Structures are given as C-alpha cells and as structure tokens.
Amino acid sequence: MAIASISAVALLATACGGSSDDDSTSGGGAGGEIISGGCNPENPLVAGNTAETCGGDVLDVLTAKLIHYNPETAEPENDIAESIETEDNQTFTVKIKEGYKFHDGSEVLAKNFVDAWNYTAYGPNGQQGGYFFEPVEGFKEVSDPKSKVKELSGLKVVDDHTFTIKTTEPVSNLPLRLGYTAFAPQPDSFFEDPEAFGKEPVAAGPYKFDSWEENSAIKLSKFEDYSGDFGGNADNITFKIFQDQDAEYTALLAGEIDVVRQIPASALVDEKFKTDLGDGRYLEKENSTLQFIGMNYNVDPKLKNVKVRQAISMAIDRPTIVKQIFNDAYTPATGWVSPVVDGYKEGTCGEYCEYNPEKAKQLLEEGGGYDGKLTLTYNGDGGHKEWTQAVCNSINKAIGIECVATPTVDFKTMLTKLGNDELKGMFRMGWVMDYPSIENYLAPIYGATASSNYYGYNNDEFQKTMREAGAAETPEEANKLYQEAEGLIAEEFTTIPTWYGKTILGWSEKVGDVQATPFGNPDLAAMTVKE
C-alpha cells in the first residue's frame, strides 16, 4: 500500500522505549475516545478503491476480511473465514462463519465476497484494487476498461456460507493475500450507490462509521454487534486530519490527540522525541517500509535514458541524509524489497545505490545529460520537506543538475496528479506491505496494469517471471524467481530506492496498551483509554 509518510511494518521485532509491560502503556480499560492523527483519504472509503494509508488506516478498523494478520508476527489467522482449503493451489474452497454481521445488521454471506470482488475487478468500475484479482480465472476478460463481462469465471457461490476461487495457474500464497483491504466483502447496499456508499461506508469490522468532515475528522464508534475475535476497547475512534506532520506532533504534545503513527523528522534529530514524550510514551520497531523515488520517462522523456536515472541515484548521498535528517533511524536501501520479508536479497541495486559523484557524472554524460530544472515532488502533509530538499541538494552538488523539491497540498492531490500523468521529473513514494511476501513489493507496483504503477513500467519478461513465481511448488523456488523479477526492475531502474524505514510511534498520557501492527500503524482497536 502506498504510504503517505515514512512509517510501516513491524515484523518479529523487539520494541524499544515503550513496552506493553510498562505502566505507561497499560492499565486502561474499555470505553472512552481515542483521537488519532490522520490525513485526507485519496478517494471515498471503498475497500476495493483504497490503495494508500490515509484511507487504509480508517478501513483497517472498519472492515473485517477472511483473514486477519497477527499483530505480533503478521501470520494469517482466520477471521470471517471458517476455513480455506485447496489440494492443488489452484481451486480454493472458502467456508465463512455463520452469523457474522455487517454494520447495517445484515449477515455477511458468500455472495457478499463474490459480488464485491467482481465489482472491484470489473474494468469499467476503475477500482484501484482490481489488480489484486489478476490471478483469478476470467480476470483478463473482466478487467478490460471496455468489458461487458462483469463476473469472474473463477468465482462461484456454492451456498450462503461457501464459495470457490479458481485461479488460472497455481498460486501458492493466495490465502495469505486475503487479509488485504481489497478482499473485504460489501453489503448489498453498496451496489445500490457505490459513490454515496464510500462517503458513509458500511463494513463488518469492530468499529462502524459515524461521520466524515473533509479536511477535519473521520469519526467511528464501536460496533456493538461485532461477532469477530478482534474487537476494540475504546467506545469511539476519531481520525483528526492534519496537513502537516509537525502540526500533528505539536497537537500530540499538547494533548489534543492521543497517537501519531510516525514521529516527524524535526523530532528525530538528537532523539528529541524521547525527551518530549518521556516516561515510555514512544515505541521503536524495525519495519518493512521502503522509501523510494519514482520517475515516469513516458511523461518526462528527459529521463528516458537509463544512465541518466542511474546517475541521479548515484548522486544521492544516502548515508549522510539518513544521519543528518533522520538521526540514523533509517537504513540506506540496497534494493527494491524490504529486508524483513522472506526472500529479501541484499545488494540488488548494486553500485547504483552507492554515492559516487565521479561515476554519476560519467553516466550522466553518457546518457546525454539533463537540460533544465529537475523537480522532486512530495506530498506536503507527510513530513518529507527536509529529506527531499537534502536529496535535491545532493544531486545538485554531485552532478550539477538544478533539482528543486516541490510540494503538493497532500498525498491525495499528488496521487491524483500521478494518475493523470501530470507530474514530470521525480516524485517521492513509499510502500508498506499489504501482506508479508516479497511478491507484494513487486506485483502491485510494477505489474503492467497495477494500480500503484505510476512509472509506466511494462515488461513482458517481468510479468512472465512473476507468474512462474506464483505457481512455484515451494517458497524457496518462488523466492528465487521473485528475486529474478526484482533484478529486471534493477536493469530498467525506473525507480530509485532510498532507505528502509522504522516504526516510531508516539502517544499521549491518556492511552495505554499501545502496540504497532504488522503494518506500522498503532493497533487502534487494542488501545485503551486510561481511567
């Protein structure tokens, strides 16, 4: 999932600072209100059309899916699913629990999954999550923007609580993927008016939607008839929307909000946040964020020569920027996949992720140079000003290109411009995994029709290798093929890896039982309000 700011997944890591055993993070109870920092969702809150964290954070507590990811290990656990069975990794039988309720009181049935997935995959509906259904039989026909075929042939309702999934080829990790937001069911009311529904969504998770005041707040309350195993503690959760990360942090220190999913760069310097928050009201965990810089040479032909792109990468002094801007909280990247997922291979980027001004100048000359100003666009609501300016300064100093860091109002605006091919030059991007797999760092970002492919990447060999990896009989064989696919990304160098992230949460004195989910955000449902 594309991330609005520097934060992400914490997997199998040891917390520093605050601890669930510490008095500062426990002692709360049920009831009360939690106010979380938030940002403007790109789109209305439709599960199949949300591919960024601003909306994703809200849907995390609104929705329930077949699978729930364990907050400590990220291992998949059954949620709405009673069972998911297969004998060949190509035909899957899904049985769902009886009595699971949507917020409108209707029961979650097998058809609510099948209908929702068909709607998301149907090309004319333009849903960003459609790409996640590519493995399902019939996707090619259904996903065409001019398609008249509205139903995936690989989805069949057997009875009220059973449906089957058939894929075009074996997909060994399909069940692992089914906890992602795009796979959430939708109630019958969704299909009556999907656009209006997104402004007042109905789901099946532990919290229900109350109100959404754009640019101000999104309010949720506990769903009293929630029948799942992953309920919440607080009576109410409010996402207060900020346009600036420093303003959000200031609000935390003033007690106006209760938790932020990342500490701003200004408070990382000299670990100022530890003094600000004191008594264990922070948490640090290694995570799987990959921060990177995107380019689309179909939109900006001046970046078409791969040597120009490689030169720009070699002109970025990653270690110095990480030290000066982030106080060494992050790690310079050496590839396009996070080190915390199984299958990670160190050094895929090779020398092109190493700072080398002389080699960068040589490559730039061989690639024909770059005339004019080079912009690095970033979203102004994500705390990216300092590091994007530092990257531009590094590029200018190393190879003489005039680079200017340029903000958009928020992440929503930047993604809209990218989707309309309106941004030339470079743009900052980040990725937090949707599910714990190397595949998730490749397919949704670089797949030919993937919703997060803002780079114009279209490589038949990459597509072929990814299909072979998905059909592999063992995880080891699959990972080897996924690594080969990552190598193809390295050859074209359409994006520039910068660094791997770290979860650094901060919270107020009012709340307890704070922990990071596998996706780097606070587990809001598990948090408690102190008496």
Short mmCIF file of C-alpha atoms in Angstrom, two decimals:
data_model
loop_
_atom_site.label_atom_id
_atom_site.label_comp_id
_atom_site.label_asym_id
_atom_site.label_seq_id
_atom_site.Cartn_x
_atom_site.Cartn_y
_atom_site.Cartn_z
CA MET A 1 0.00 0.00 0.00
CA ALA A 2 1.40 3.37 -0.96
CA ILE A 3 2.26 5.29 2.18
CA ALA A 4 1.65 8.94 2.89
CA SER A 5 4.60 9.27 5.20
CA ILE A 6 7.67 7.47 6.49
CA SER A 7 6.37 4.58 8.55
CA ALA A 8 5.48 0.95 8.07
CA VAL A 9 5.51 -2.64 9.03
CA ALA A 10 6.92 -4.04 12.24
CA LEU A 11 7.65 -7.76 11.99
CA LEU A 12 9.09 -10.03 14.63
CA ALA A 13 10.95 -7.11 16.16
CA THR A 14 11.75 -6.11 19.71
CA ALA A 15 10.26 -2.84 20.91
CA CYS A 16 12.41 -0.12 22.40
CA GLY A 17 11.19 2.76 24.53
CA GLY A 18 7.58 1.98 25.42
CA SER A 19 6.64 -1.62 26.15
CA SER A 20 3.39 -3.44 26.62
CA ASP A 21 4.71 -4.46 30.02
CA ASP A 22 5.42 -0.89 31.02
CA ASP A 23 2.98 1.04 33.18
CA SER A 24 2.88 3.81 30.60
CA THR A 25 1.31 1.53 28.01
CA SER A 26 -1.15 -0.43 30.11
CA GLY A 27 -3.73 -0.01 32.79
CA GLY A 28 -6.55 1.18 30.55
CA GLY A 29 -9.96 -0.28 30.07
CA ALA A 30 -12.94 -0.37 27.77
CA GLY A 31 -14.71 2.87 26.90
CA GLY A 32 -13.64 6.42 26.16
CA GLU A 33 -12.40 8.02 22.96
CA ILE A 34 -9.08 7.72 21.13
CA ILE A 35 -8.10 10.58 18.83
CA SER A 36 -5.55 9.56 16.23
CA GLY A 37 -3.62 11.73 13.83
CA GLY A 38 -4.74 11.18 10.25
CA CYS A 39 -4.65 12.51 6.69
CA ASN A 40 -7.06 13.02 3.80
CA PRO A 41 -8.06 9.78 2.02
CA GLU A 42 -7.45 9.88 -1.71
CA ASN A 43 -10.92 8.51 -2.50
CA PRO A 44 -14.22 7.75 -0.79
CA LEU A 45 -13.85 4.86 1.67
CA VAL A 46 -14.48 1.92 -0.67
CA ALA A 47 -12.33 -1.09 0.21
CA GLY A 48 -11.60 -2.00 -3.42
CA ASN A 49 -10.56 1.53 -4.33
CA THR A 50 -8.26 2.40 -1.42
CA ALA A 51 -4.54 1.95 -2.06
CA GLU A 52 -2.93 4.39 0.39
CA THR A 53 -2.65 4.71 4.15
CA CYS A 54 -4.84 7.78 4.69
CA GLY A 55 -7.95 5.77 3.81
CA GLY A 56 -6.38 2.43 4.67
CA ASP A 57 -5.89 3.33 8.34
CA VAL A 58 -9.63 4.02 8.66
CA LEU A 59 -10.65 0.89 6.78
CA ASP A 60 -8.36 -1.19 9.00
CA VAL A 61 -10.76 -0.77 11.92
CA LEU A 62 -13.95 -0.55 9.86
CA THR A 63 -13.53 -3.72 7.83
CA ALA A 64 -13.25 -7.43 8.51
CA LYS A 65 -11.84 -9.80 5.91
CA LEU A 66 -11.47 -13.55 5.53
CA ILE A 67 -8.01 -13.31 7.14
CA HIS A 68 -6.61 -11.21 9.99
CA TYR A 69 -2.86 -10.64 10.39
CA ASN A 70 -1.46 -11.35 13.84
CA PRO A 71 -0.28 -8.06 15.38
CA GLU A 72 2.97 -9.60 16.61
CA THR A 73 4.04 -11.98 13.83
CA ALA A 74 1.96 -10.94 10.80
CA GLU A 75 0.94 -14.58 10.45
CA PRO A 76 -2.50 -15.02 8.86
CA GLU A 77 -5.36 -16.06 11.17
CA ASN A 78 -8.93 -16.88 10.20
CA ASP A 79 -11.36 -14.01 10.73
CA ILE A 80 -14.58 -14.28 8.70
CA ALA A 81 -13.19 -17.46 7.15
CA GLU A 82 -14.05 -20.73 8.86
CA SER A 83 -11.61 -22.48 6.53
CA ILE A 84 -9.76 -22.02 3.23
CA GLU A 85 -8.85 -25.35 1.64
CA THR A 86 -7.09 -26.44 -1.55
CA GLU A 87 -5.50 -29.58 -2.89
CA ASP A 88 -3.71 -28.05 -5.87
CA ASN A 89 -3.17 -24.32 -5.06
CA GLN A 90 -5.50 -23.54 -7.97
CA THR A 91 -9.01 -24.30 -6.72
CA PHE A 92 -9.77 -22.97 -3.23
CA THR A 93 -12.90 -23.68 -1.20
CA VAL A 94 -13.75 -20.92 1.26
CA LYS A 95 -16.20 -21.53 4.10
CA ILE A 96 -17.23 -18.48 6.14
CA LYS A 97 -18.54 -18.28 9.69
CA GLU A 98 -22.28 -18.07 10.19
CA GLY A 99 -23.79 -15.03 11.90
CA TYR A 100 -21.05 -12.53 11.05
CA LYS A 101 -22.80 -9.14 10.75
CA PHE A 102 -22.37 -6.01 8.68
CA HIS A 103 -22.90 -2.69 10.47
CA ASP A 104 -26.38 -2.43 8.92
CA GLY A 105 -27.39 -5.68 10.64
CA SER A 106 -27.37 -7.88 7.53
CA GLU A 107 -25.41 -11.12 7.62
CA VAL A 108 -22.12 -11.50 5.77
CA LEU A 109 -22.75 -14.16 3.13
CA ALA A 110 -20.62 -15.81 0.46
CA LYS A 111 -22.23 -13.68 -2.24
CA ASN A 112 -21.06 -10.52 -0.45
CA PHE A 113 -17.49 -11.55 -1.16
CA VAL A 114 -18.11 -12.71 -4.71
CA ASP A 115 -20.16 -9.65 -5.65
CA ALA A 116 -17.61 -7.26 -4.10
CA TRP A 117 -14.67 -8.93 -5.82
CA ASN A 118 -16.44 -8.94 -9.18
CA TYR A 119 -17.22 -5.25 -8.78
CA THR A 120 -13.61 -4.44 -7.91
CA ALA A 121 -12.17 -6.47 -10.79
CA TYR A 122 -14.60 -5.09 -13.41
CA GLY A 123 -12.55 -2.71 -15.57
CA PRO A 124 -15.21 -0.04 -16.26
CA ASN A 125 -15.58 0.50 -12.49
CA GLY A 126 -12.00 1.81 -12.34
CA GLN A 127 -11.20 0.37 -8.91
CA GLN A 128 -7.56 0.66 -7.78
CA GLY A 129 -7.69 -2.73 -6.08
CA GLY A 130 -8.76 -4.52 -9.26
CA TYR A 131 -5.24 -5.69 -9.98
CA PHE A 132 -5.22 -7.92 -6.89
CA PHE A 133 -7.71 -10.23 -8.62
CA GLU A 134 -5.42 -10.86 -11.59
CA PRO A 135 -4.75 -14.50 -10.56
CA VAL A 136 -8.48 -15.35 -10.67
CA GLU A 137 -9.77 -17.12 -13.76
CA GLY A 138 -11.57 -14.69 -16.07
CA PHE A 139 -9.71 -11.57 -14.92
CA LYS A 140 -8.41 -10.69 -18.37
CA GLU A 141 -11.92 -10.53 -19.82
CA VAL A 142 -13.48 -8.74 -16.84
CA SER A 143 -10.72 -6.18 -16.26
CA ASP A 144 -10.76 -4.65 -19.75
CA PRO A 145 -11.88 -0.99 -19.41
CA LYS A 146 -14.46 -1.62 -22.14
CA SER A 147 -15.52 -5.05 -20.89
CA LYS A 148 -19.13 -6.17 -20.95
CA VAL A 149 -18.26 -9.26 -18.87
CA LYS A 150 -18.97 -8.37 -15.25
CA GLU A 151 -18.25 -11.63 -13.41
CA LEU A 152 -15.02 -13.53 -12.88
CA SER A 153 -15.48 -17.09 -14.14
CA GLY A 154 -13.23 -18.30 -11.32
CA LEU A 155 -15.63 -17.21 -8.54
CA LYS A 156 -18.63 -19.38 -7.69
CA VAL A 157 -21.13 -19.20 -4.83
CA VAL A 158 -21.83 -22.72 -3.54
CA ASP A 159 -24.22 -21.81 -0.73
CA ASP A 160 -24.77 -18.94 1.72
CA HIS A 161 -21.55 -19.68 3.56
CA THR A 162 -19.35 -21.30 0.90
CA PHE A 163 -17.72 -20.07 -2.30
CA THR A 164 -14.86 -21.24 -4.50
CA ILE A 165 -11.93 -19.45 -6.10
CA LYS A 166 -10.26 -20.85 -9.21
CA THR A 167 -7.05 -19.29 -10.48
CA THR A 168 -5.64 -19.52 -14.00
CA GLU A 169 -2.42 -21.02 -12.61
CA PRO A 170 -1.41 -22.37 -9.19
CA VAL A 171 -0.94 -19.54 -6.67
CA SER A 172 0.61 -20.94 -3.52
CA ASN A 173 0.25 -17.79 -1.39
CA LEU A 174 -3.30 -16.83 -2.35
CA PRO A 175 -4.76 -17.43 1.15
CA LEU A 176 -2.02 -15.18 2.61
CA ARG A 177 -3.23 -12.28 0.45
CA LEU A 178 -6.87 -12.46 1.54
CA GLY A 179 -6.44 -10.23 4.58
CA TYR A 180 -5.77 -7.21 2.38
CA THR A 181 -8.42 -4.48 2.25
CA ALA A 182 -9.31 -5.06 -1.42
CA PHE A 183 -10.66 -8.51 -0.47
CA ALA A 184 -13.21 -7.19 2.06
CA PRO A 185 -16.89 -8.12 1.48
CA GLN A 186 -19.52 -5.49 0.71
CA PRO A 187 -23.16 -5.46 1.89
CA ASP A 188 -26.00 -5.42 -0.64
CA SER A 189 -26.50 -1.69 -0.01
CA PHE A 190 -23.09 -0.94 -1.55
CA PHE A 191 -24.23 -1.87 -5.03
CA GLU A 192 -27.22 0.49 -4.94
CA ASP A 193 -24.97 3.58 -4.98
CA PRO A 194 -21.23 2.85 -4.61
CA GLU A 195 -20.23 6.53 -4.78
CA ALA A 196 -22.56 7.59 -1.97
CA PHE A 197 -21.63 4.46 -0.02
CA GLY A 198 -17.97 5.49 0.06
CA LYS A 199 -18.89 8.65 1.95
CA GLU A 200 -20.84 6.66 4.56
CA PRO A 201 -19.35 3.15 4.40
CA VAL A 202 -20.84 0.02 5.95
CA ALA A 203 -18.47 -2.83 6.77
CA ALA A 204 -18.16 -5.75 9.21
CA GLY A 205 -15.27 -4.76 11.45
CA PRO A 206 -15.11 -3.83 15.15
CA TYR A 207 -15.94 -0.14 14.53
CA LYS A 208 -18.67 1.47 12.45
CA PHE A 209 -18.67 4.74 10.56
CA ASP A 210 -20.30 7.82 12.13
CA SER A 211 -19.23 10.91 10.17
CA TRP A 212 -16.64 12.43 7.84
CA GLU A 213 -15.94 16.13 7.79
CA GLU A 214 -13.46 16.59 4.94
CA ASN A 215 -10.12 18.16 5.92
CA SER A 216 -11.19 17.91 9.57
CA ALA A 217 -12.07 14.50 11.04
CA ILE A 218 -13.44 11.00 10.44
CA LYS A 219 -15.38 9.59 13.41
CA LEU A 220 -16.06 5.94 14.25
CA SER A 221 -17.79 4.19 17.14
CA LYS A 222 -17.71 0.66 18.49
CA PHE A 223 -19.98 -1.79 16.66
CA GLU A 224 -21.95 -3.41 19.46
CA ASP A 225 -22.99 -6.43 17.36
CA TYR A 226 -19.47 -7.24 16.18
CA SER A 227 -19.12 -11.01 16.32
CA GLY A 228 -15.48 -11.48 15.35
CA ASP A 229 -12.48 -12.29 17.54
CA PHE A 230 -10.66 -8.98 17.10
CA GLY A 231 -12.87 -6.40 18.80
CA GLY A 232 -11.92 -2.97 20.10
CA ASN A 233 -11.67 -1.40 23.56
CA ALA A 234 -12.43 2.30 23.17
CA ASP A 235 -16.03 3.39 22.53
CA ASN A 236 -15.00 5.88 19.88
CA ILE A 237 -12.09 6.42 17.49
CA THR A 238 -11.59 9.76 15.74
CA PHE A 239 -9.06 10.42 12.98
CA LYS A 240 -8.16 14.10 13.15
CA ILE A 241 -6.84 15.21 9.77
CA PHE A 242 -3.64 17.25 9.56
CA GLN A 243 -1.99 18.87 6.54
CA ASP A 244 1.40 19.00 8.25
CA GLN A 245 3.26 16.35 10.23
CA ASP A 246 4.88 18.84 12.59
CA ALA A 247 1.47 20.32 13.41
CA GLU A 248 0.21 16.81 14.18
CA TYR A 249 3.15 16.21 16.54
CA THR A 250 2.58 19.56 18.25
CA ALA A 251 -1.05 18.54 18.81
CA LEU A 252 0.15 15.30 20.42
CA LEU A 253 2.42 17.17 22.82
CA ALA A 254 -0.46 19.50 23.69
CA GLY A 255 -2.73 16.54 24.49
CA GLU A 256 -5.11 17.38 21.63
CA ILE A 257 -4.64 13.96 20.02
CA ASP A 258 -3.62 10.62 21.53
CA VAL A 259 -1.38 8.90 19.00
CA VAL A 260 0.68 9.55 15.86
CA ARG A 261 1.84 6.80 13.54
CA GLN A 262 5.21 8.47 12.96
CA ILE A 263 7.45 10.99 14.65
CA PRO A 264 8.41 13.89 12.32
CA ALA A 265 11.99 14.34 11.13
CA SER A 266 12.31 17.52 13.23
CA ALA A 267 11.82 15.48 16.42
CA LEU A 268 14.19 12.67 15.37
CA VAL A 269 17.23 14.95 15.47
CA ASP A 270 19.21 14.19 18.65
CA GLU A 271 16.26 11.93 19.60
CA LYS A 272 14.34 14.98 20.78
CA PHE A 273 11.10 12.95 20.79
CA LYS A 274 12.37 10.86 23.71
CA THR A 275 12.70 13.98 25.85
CA ASP A 276 9.40 15.38 24.57
CA LEU A 277 7.41 12.24 25.35
CA GLY A 278 9.36 10.87 28.30
CA ASP A 279 8.16 8.04 30.56
CA GLY A 280 7.99 5.48 27.75
CA ARG A 281 5.33 7.12 25.54
CA TYR A 282 7.06 6.05 22.34
CA LEU A 283 7.83 2.80 20.57
CA GLU A 284 10.52 1.91 18.04
CA LYS A 285 10.47 -1.18 15.84
CA GLU A 286 12.22 -2.21 12.67
CA ASN A 287 9.74 -2.32 9.83
CA SER A 288 9.29 -3.03 6.16
CA THR A 289 8.83 0.44 4.74
CA LEU A 290 10.65 1.01 1.50
CA GLN A 291 11.06 4.68 0.67
CA PHE A 292 11.91 5.36 -2.97
CA ILE A 293 11.83 7.95 -5.74
CA GLY A 294 9.66 7.37 -8.78
CA MET A 295 10.07 8.54 -12.37
CA ASN A 296 7.96 8.06 -15.50
CA TYR A 297 10.01 8.73 -18.61
CA ASN A 298 6.88 8.32 -20.74
CA VAL A 299 5.73 11.56 -19.11
CA ASP A 300 9.20 13.13 -18.90
CA PRO A 301 11.32 11.99 -21.91
CA LYS A 302 14.41 13.74 -20.47
CA LEU A 303 14.64 10.78 -18.06
CA LYS A 304 14.34 8.14 -20.77
CA ASN A 305 18.00 7.07 -20.86
CA VAL A 306 18.64 4.56 -18.07
CA LYS A 307 22.11 6.01 -17.50
CA VAL A 308 20.55 9.35 -16.55
CA ARG A 309 18.37 7.60 -13.97
CA GLN A 310 21.34 5.65 -12.63
CA ALA A 311 23.41 8.83 -12.46
CA ILE A 312 20.76 10.56 -10.36
CA SER A 313 20.71 7.59 -7.98
CA MET A 314 24.48 7.60 -7.58
CA ALA A 315 24.32 11.35 -6.85
CA ILE A 316 22.22 10.76 -3.70
CA ASP A 317 24.33 10.52 -0.55
CA ARG A 318 22.04 8.17 1.34
CA PRO A 319 24.19 7.60 4.48
CA THR A 320 24.69 11.32 5.07
CA ILE A 321 21.00 12.14 4.55
CA VAL A 322 19.91 9.31 6.86
CA LYS A 323 22.32 10.56 9.52
CA GLN A 324 21.60 14.29 9.25
CA ILE A 325 17.84 14.20 8.65
CA PHE A 326 16.76 11.03 10.43
CA ASN A 327 19.42 10.66 13.11
CA ASP A 328 20.27 7.21 11.66
CA ALA A 329 16.74 5.95 12.40
CA TYR A 330 16.55 4.51 8.86
CA THR A 331 18.86 2.33 6.75
CA PRO A 332 20.13 3.13 3.23
CA ALA A 333 18.41 0.85 0.73
CA THR A 334 20.26 -1.62 -1.47
CA GLY A 335 17.25 -2.89 -3.45
CA TRP A 336 13.52 -2.79 -4.08
CA VAL A 337 12.37 -5.21 -1.34
CA SER A 338 12.40 -4.75 2.45
CA PRO A 339 14.89 -6.86 4.45
CA VAL A 340 12.17 -8.05 6.84
CA VAL A 341 10.28 -10.22 4.33
CA ASP A 342 11.22 -13.75 3.41
CA GLY A 343 13.06 -13.78 0.09
CA TYR A 344 14.91 -10.48 0.54
CA LYS A 345 18.21 -10.37 -1.37
CA GLU A 346 20.78 -7.79 -0.33
CA GLY A 347 22.50 -5.61 -2.92
CA THR A 348 20.17 -5.97 -5.91
CA CYS A 349 20.71 -2.28 -6.68
CA GLY A 350 24.48 -2.80 -6.79
CA GLU A 351 26.78 0.18 -7.24
CA TYR A 352 23.92 2.40 -8.40
CA CYS A 353 22.66 2.83 -4.83
CA GLU A 354 26.13 3.90 -3.67
CA TYR A 355 27.16 7.56 -3.58
CA ASN A 356 29.78 8.12 -6.32
CA PRO A 357 29.81 11.64 -7.83
CA GLU A 358 32.54 10.86 -10.37
CA LYS A 359 30.79 7.76 -11.76
CA ALA A 360 27.47 9.67 -11.65
CA LYS A 361 28.93 12.48 -13.80
CA GLN A 362 30.25 9.92 -16.27
CA LEU A 363 26.89 8.16 -16.54
CA LEU A 364 25.04 11.46 -16.93
CA GLU A 365 27.32 12.45 -19.82
CA GLU A 366 26.97 9.03 -21.48
CA GLY A 367 23.19 9.30 -21.13
CA GLY A 368 23.01 12.65 -22.89
CA GLY A 369 22.73 14.86 -19.80
CA TYR A 370 19.67 16.53 -18.34
CA ASP A 371 18.69 20.01 -19.51
CA GLY A 372 16.73 22.36 -17.29
CA LYS A 373 15.26 22.09 -13.82
CA LEU A 374 14.56 18.68 -12.24
CA THR A 375 11.66 18.65 -9.79
CA LEU A 376 11.24 16.21 -6.91
CA THR A 377 7.55 16.32 -5.97
CA TYR A 378 6.48 15.35 -2.46
CA ASN A 379 3.22 15.47 -0.51
CA GLY A 380 3.23 18.37 1.90
CA ASP A 381 1.26 16.54 4.59
CA GLY A 382 3.79 13.75 5.11
CA GLY A 383 6.88 15.31 6.70
CA HIS A 384 9.02 14.97 3.57
CA LYS A 385 10.28 18.52 3.12
CA GLU A 386 13.64 18.14 4.84
CA TRP A 387 14.77 14.94 3.18
CA THR A 388 13.57 15.80 -0.33
CA GLN A 389 15.46 19.09 -0.10
CA ALA A 390 18.52 17.18 1.09
CA VAL A 391 18.23 14.76 -1.87
CA CYS A 392 17.99 17.68 -4.31
CA ASN A 393 20.98 19.40 -2.71
CA SER A 394 22.97 16.17 -3.01
CA ILE A 395 22.07 15.78 -6.72
CA ASN A 396 22.94 19.40 -7.45
CA LYS A 397 26.27 19.17 -5.65
CA ALA A 398 27.28 15.84 -7.19
CA ILE A 399 26.27 16.25 -10.84
CA GLY A 400 25.22 19.89 -11.26
CA ILE A 401 21.54 19.33 -12.10
CA GLU A 402 19.30 22.05 -10.66
CA CYS A 403 16.94 19.96 -8.52
CA VAL A 404 14.01 21.55 -6.67
CA ALA A 405 11.84 19.81 -4.05
CA THR A 406 8.24 20.82 -4.77
CA PRO A 407 5.25 20.04 -2.51
CA THR A 408 1.64 19.23 -3.29
CA VAL A 409 -1.02 20.06 -0.70
CA ASP A 410 -1.43 16.46 0.39
CA PHE A 411 -0.93 12.83 -0.67
CA LYS A 412 -4.39 12.69 -2.22
CA THR A 413 -3.50 15.54 -4.57
CA MET A 414 -0.16 14.01 -5.52
CA LEU A 415 -1.66 10.60 -6.32
CA THR A 416 -4.39 12.22 -8.41
CA LYS A 417 -1.78 14.11 -10.43
CA LEU A 418 0.25 10.94 -10.89
CA GLY A 419 -2.82 9.03 -12.01
CA ASN A 420 -3.44 11.73 -14.62
CA ASP A 421 0.22 11.70 -15.81
CA GLU A 422 0.60 15.34 -14.77
CA LEU A 423 3.91 15.12 -12.85
CA LYS A 424 7.21 15.39 -14.66
CA GLY A 425 10.61 14.85 -13.09
CA MET A 426 10.81 12.74 -9.94
CA PHE A 427 8.32 12.11 -7.15
CA ARG A 428 8.75 10.63 -3.69
CA MET A 429 6.99 7.36 -3.00
CA GLY A 430 6.90 4.74 -0.28
CA TRP A 431 5.49 1.27 0.17
CA VAL A 432 4.19 -0.63 3.17
CA MET A 433 3.36 -4.24 2.51
CA ASP A 434 -0.23 -5.35 2.18
CA TYR A 435 0.73 -8.89 3.21
CA PRO A 436 4.08 -10.40 4.26
CA SER A 437 5.56 -11.51 0.93
CA ILE A 438 8.34 -10.39 -1.42
CA GLU A 439 5.72 -10.62 -4.16
CA ASN A 440 3.85 -7.68 -2.64
CA TYR A 441 6.82 -5.36 -3.31
CA LEU A 442 6.76 -6.25 -6.99
CA ALA A 443 3.35 -7.12 -8.43
CA PRO A 444 1.23 -4.17 -7.18
CA ILE A 445 3.92 -1.60 -8.05
CA TYR A 446 5.39 -2.85 -11.32
CA GLY A 447 2.65 -5.03 -12.79
CA ALA A 448 1.58 -3.72 -16.21
CA THR A 449 -1.95 -2.88 -15.05
CA ALA A 450 -1.24 -2.46 -11.32
CA SER A 451 -2.96 0.46 -9.60
CA SER A 452 0.26 1.65 -7.95
CA ASN A 453 2.32 1.50 -11.16
CA TYR A 454 2.84 5.24 -11.62
CA TYR A 455 6.07 4.64 -13.55
CA GLY A 456 4.88 3.30 -16.91
CA TYR A 457 6.73 0.04 -16.26
CA ASN A 458 5.61 -2.66 -18.71
CA ASN A 459 7.96 -5.61 -19.10
CA ASP A 460 6.73 -8.92 -20.55
CA GLU A 461 9.66 -10.84 -19.05
CA PHE A 462 8.82 -9.42 -15.62
CA GLN A 463 5.17 -10.48 -15.98
CA LYS A 464 6.21 -13.98 -17.10
CA THR A 465 8.67 -14.40 -14.20
CA MET A 466 6.09 -13.24 -11.68
CA ARG A 467 3.56 -15.78 -12.96
CA GLU A 468 6.15 -18.55 -12.72
CA ALA A 469 7.00 -17.50 -9.17
CA GLY A 470 3.35 -17.56 -8.13
CA ALA A 471 2.99 -21.08 -9.49
CA ALA A 472 6.17 -22.39 -7.84
CA GLU A 473 5.77 -25.51 -5.72
CA THR A 474 7.97 -24.38 -2.82
CA PRO A 475 8.60 -21.00 -1.13
CA GLU A 476 12.30 -21.33 -1.91
CA GLU A 477 11.65 -21.80 -5.61
CA ALA A 478 9.15 -18.92 -5.60
CA ASN A 479 11.55 -16.56 -3.84
CA LYS A 480 14.32 -17.32 -6.33
CA LEU A 481 12.03 -16.35 -9.18
CA TYR A 482 10.79 -13.23 -7.37
CA GLN A 483 14.44 -12.22 -6.94
CA GLU A 484 14.91 -12.62 -10.69
CA ALA A 485 11.91 -10.34 -11.22
CA GLU A 486 13.44 -7.76 -8.88
CA GLY A 487 16.61 -8.00 -10.97
CA LEU A 488 14.60 -6.91 -14.02
CA ILE A 489 13.43 -3.84 -12.09
CA ALA A 490 17.11 -3.11 -11.36
CA GLU A 491 18.00 -3.29 -15.05
CA GLU A 492 15.45 -0.68 -16.08
CA PHE A 493 15.89 1.44 -12.94
CA THR A 494 12.51 3.11 -13.26
CA THR A 495 12.52 3.85 -9.51
CA ILE A 496 15.35 4.78 -7.14
CA PRO A 497 15.46 3.01 -3.72
CA THR A 498 16.48 5.40 -0.94
CA TRP A 499 16.11 3.77 2.51
CA TYR A 500 14.30 1.21 4.64
CA GLY A 501 12.06 2.55 7.38
CA LYS A 502 11.37 2.17 11.04
CA THR A 503 8.17 2.46 13.05
CA ILE A 504 8.38 5.20 15.67
CA LEU A 505 5.03 5.73 17.37
CA GLY A 506 4.21 8.37 19.98
CA TRP A 507 1.18 8.69 22.25
CA SER A 508 -0.42 10.77 24.99
CA GLU A 509 -0.67 10.07 28.72
CA LYS A 510 -4.37 9.33 28.26
CA VAL A 511 -3.99 5.98 26.45
CA GLY A 512 -2.41 2.62 27.14
CA ASP A 513 -1.80 -0.82 25.62
CA VAL A 514 -0.12 0.73 22.57
CA GLN A 515 1.46 -1.59 20.05
CA ALA A 516 2.37 -1.41 16.37
CA THR A 517 0.52 -3.63 13.92
CA PRO A 518 2.41 -5.56 11.25
CA PHE A 519 1.72 -2.56 9.03
CA GLY A 520 3.45 0.06 11.11
CA ASN A 521 0.43 1.90 12.45
CA PRO A 522 -0.85 1.77 16.03
CA ASP A 523 -3.31 -1.03 16.74
CA LEU A 524 -6.19 1.33 17.50
CA ALA A 525 -8.66 -1.43 18.34
CA ALA A 526 -6.33 -2.82 21.01
CA MET A 527 -5.56 0.56 22.59
CA THR A 528 -7.28 1.53 25.83
CA VAL A 529 -8.23 4.81 27.45
CA LYS A 530 -6.92 5.21 30.99
CA GLU A 531 -9.43 5.86 33.73
#
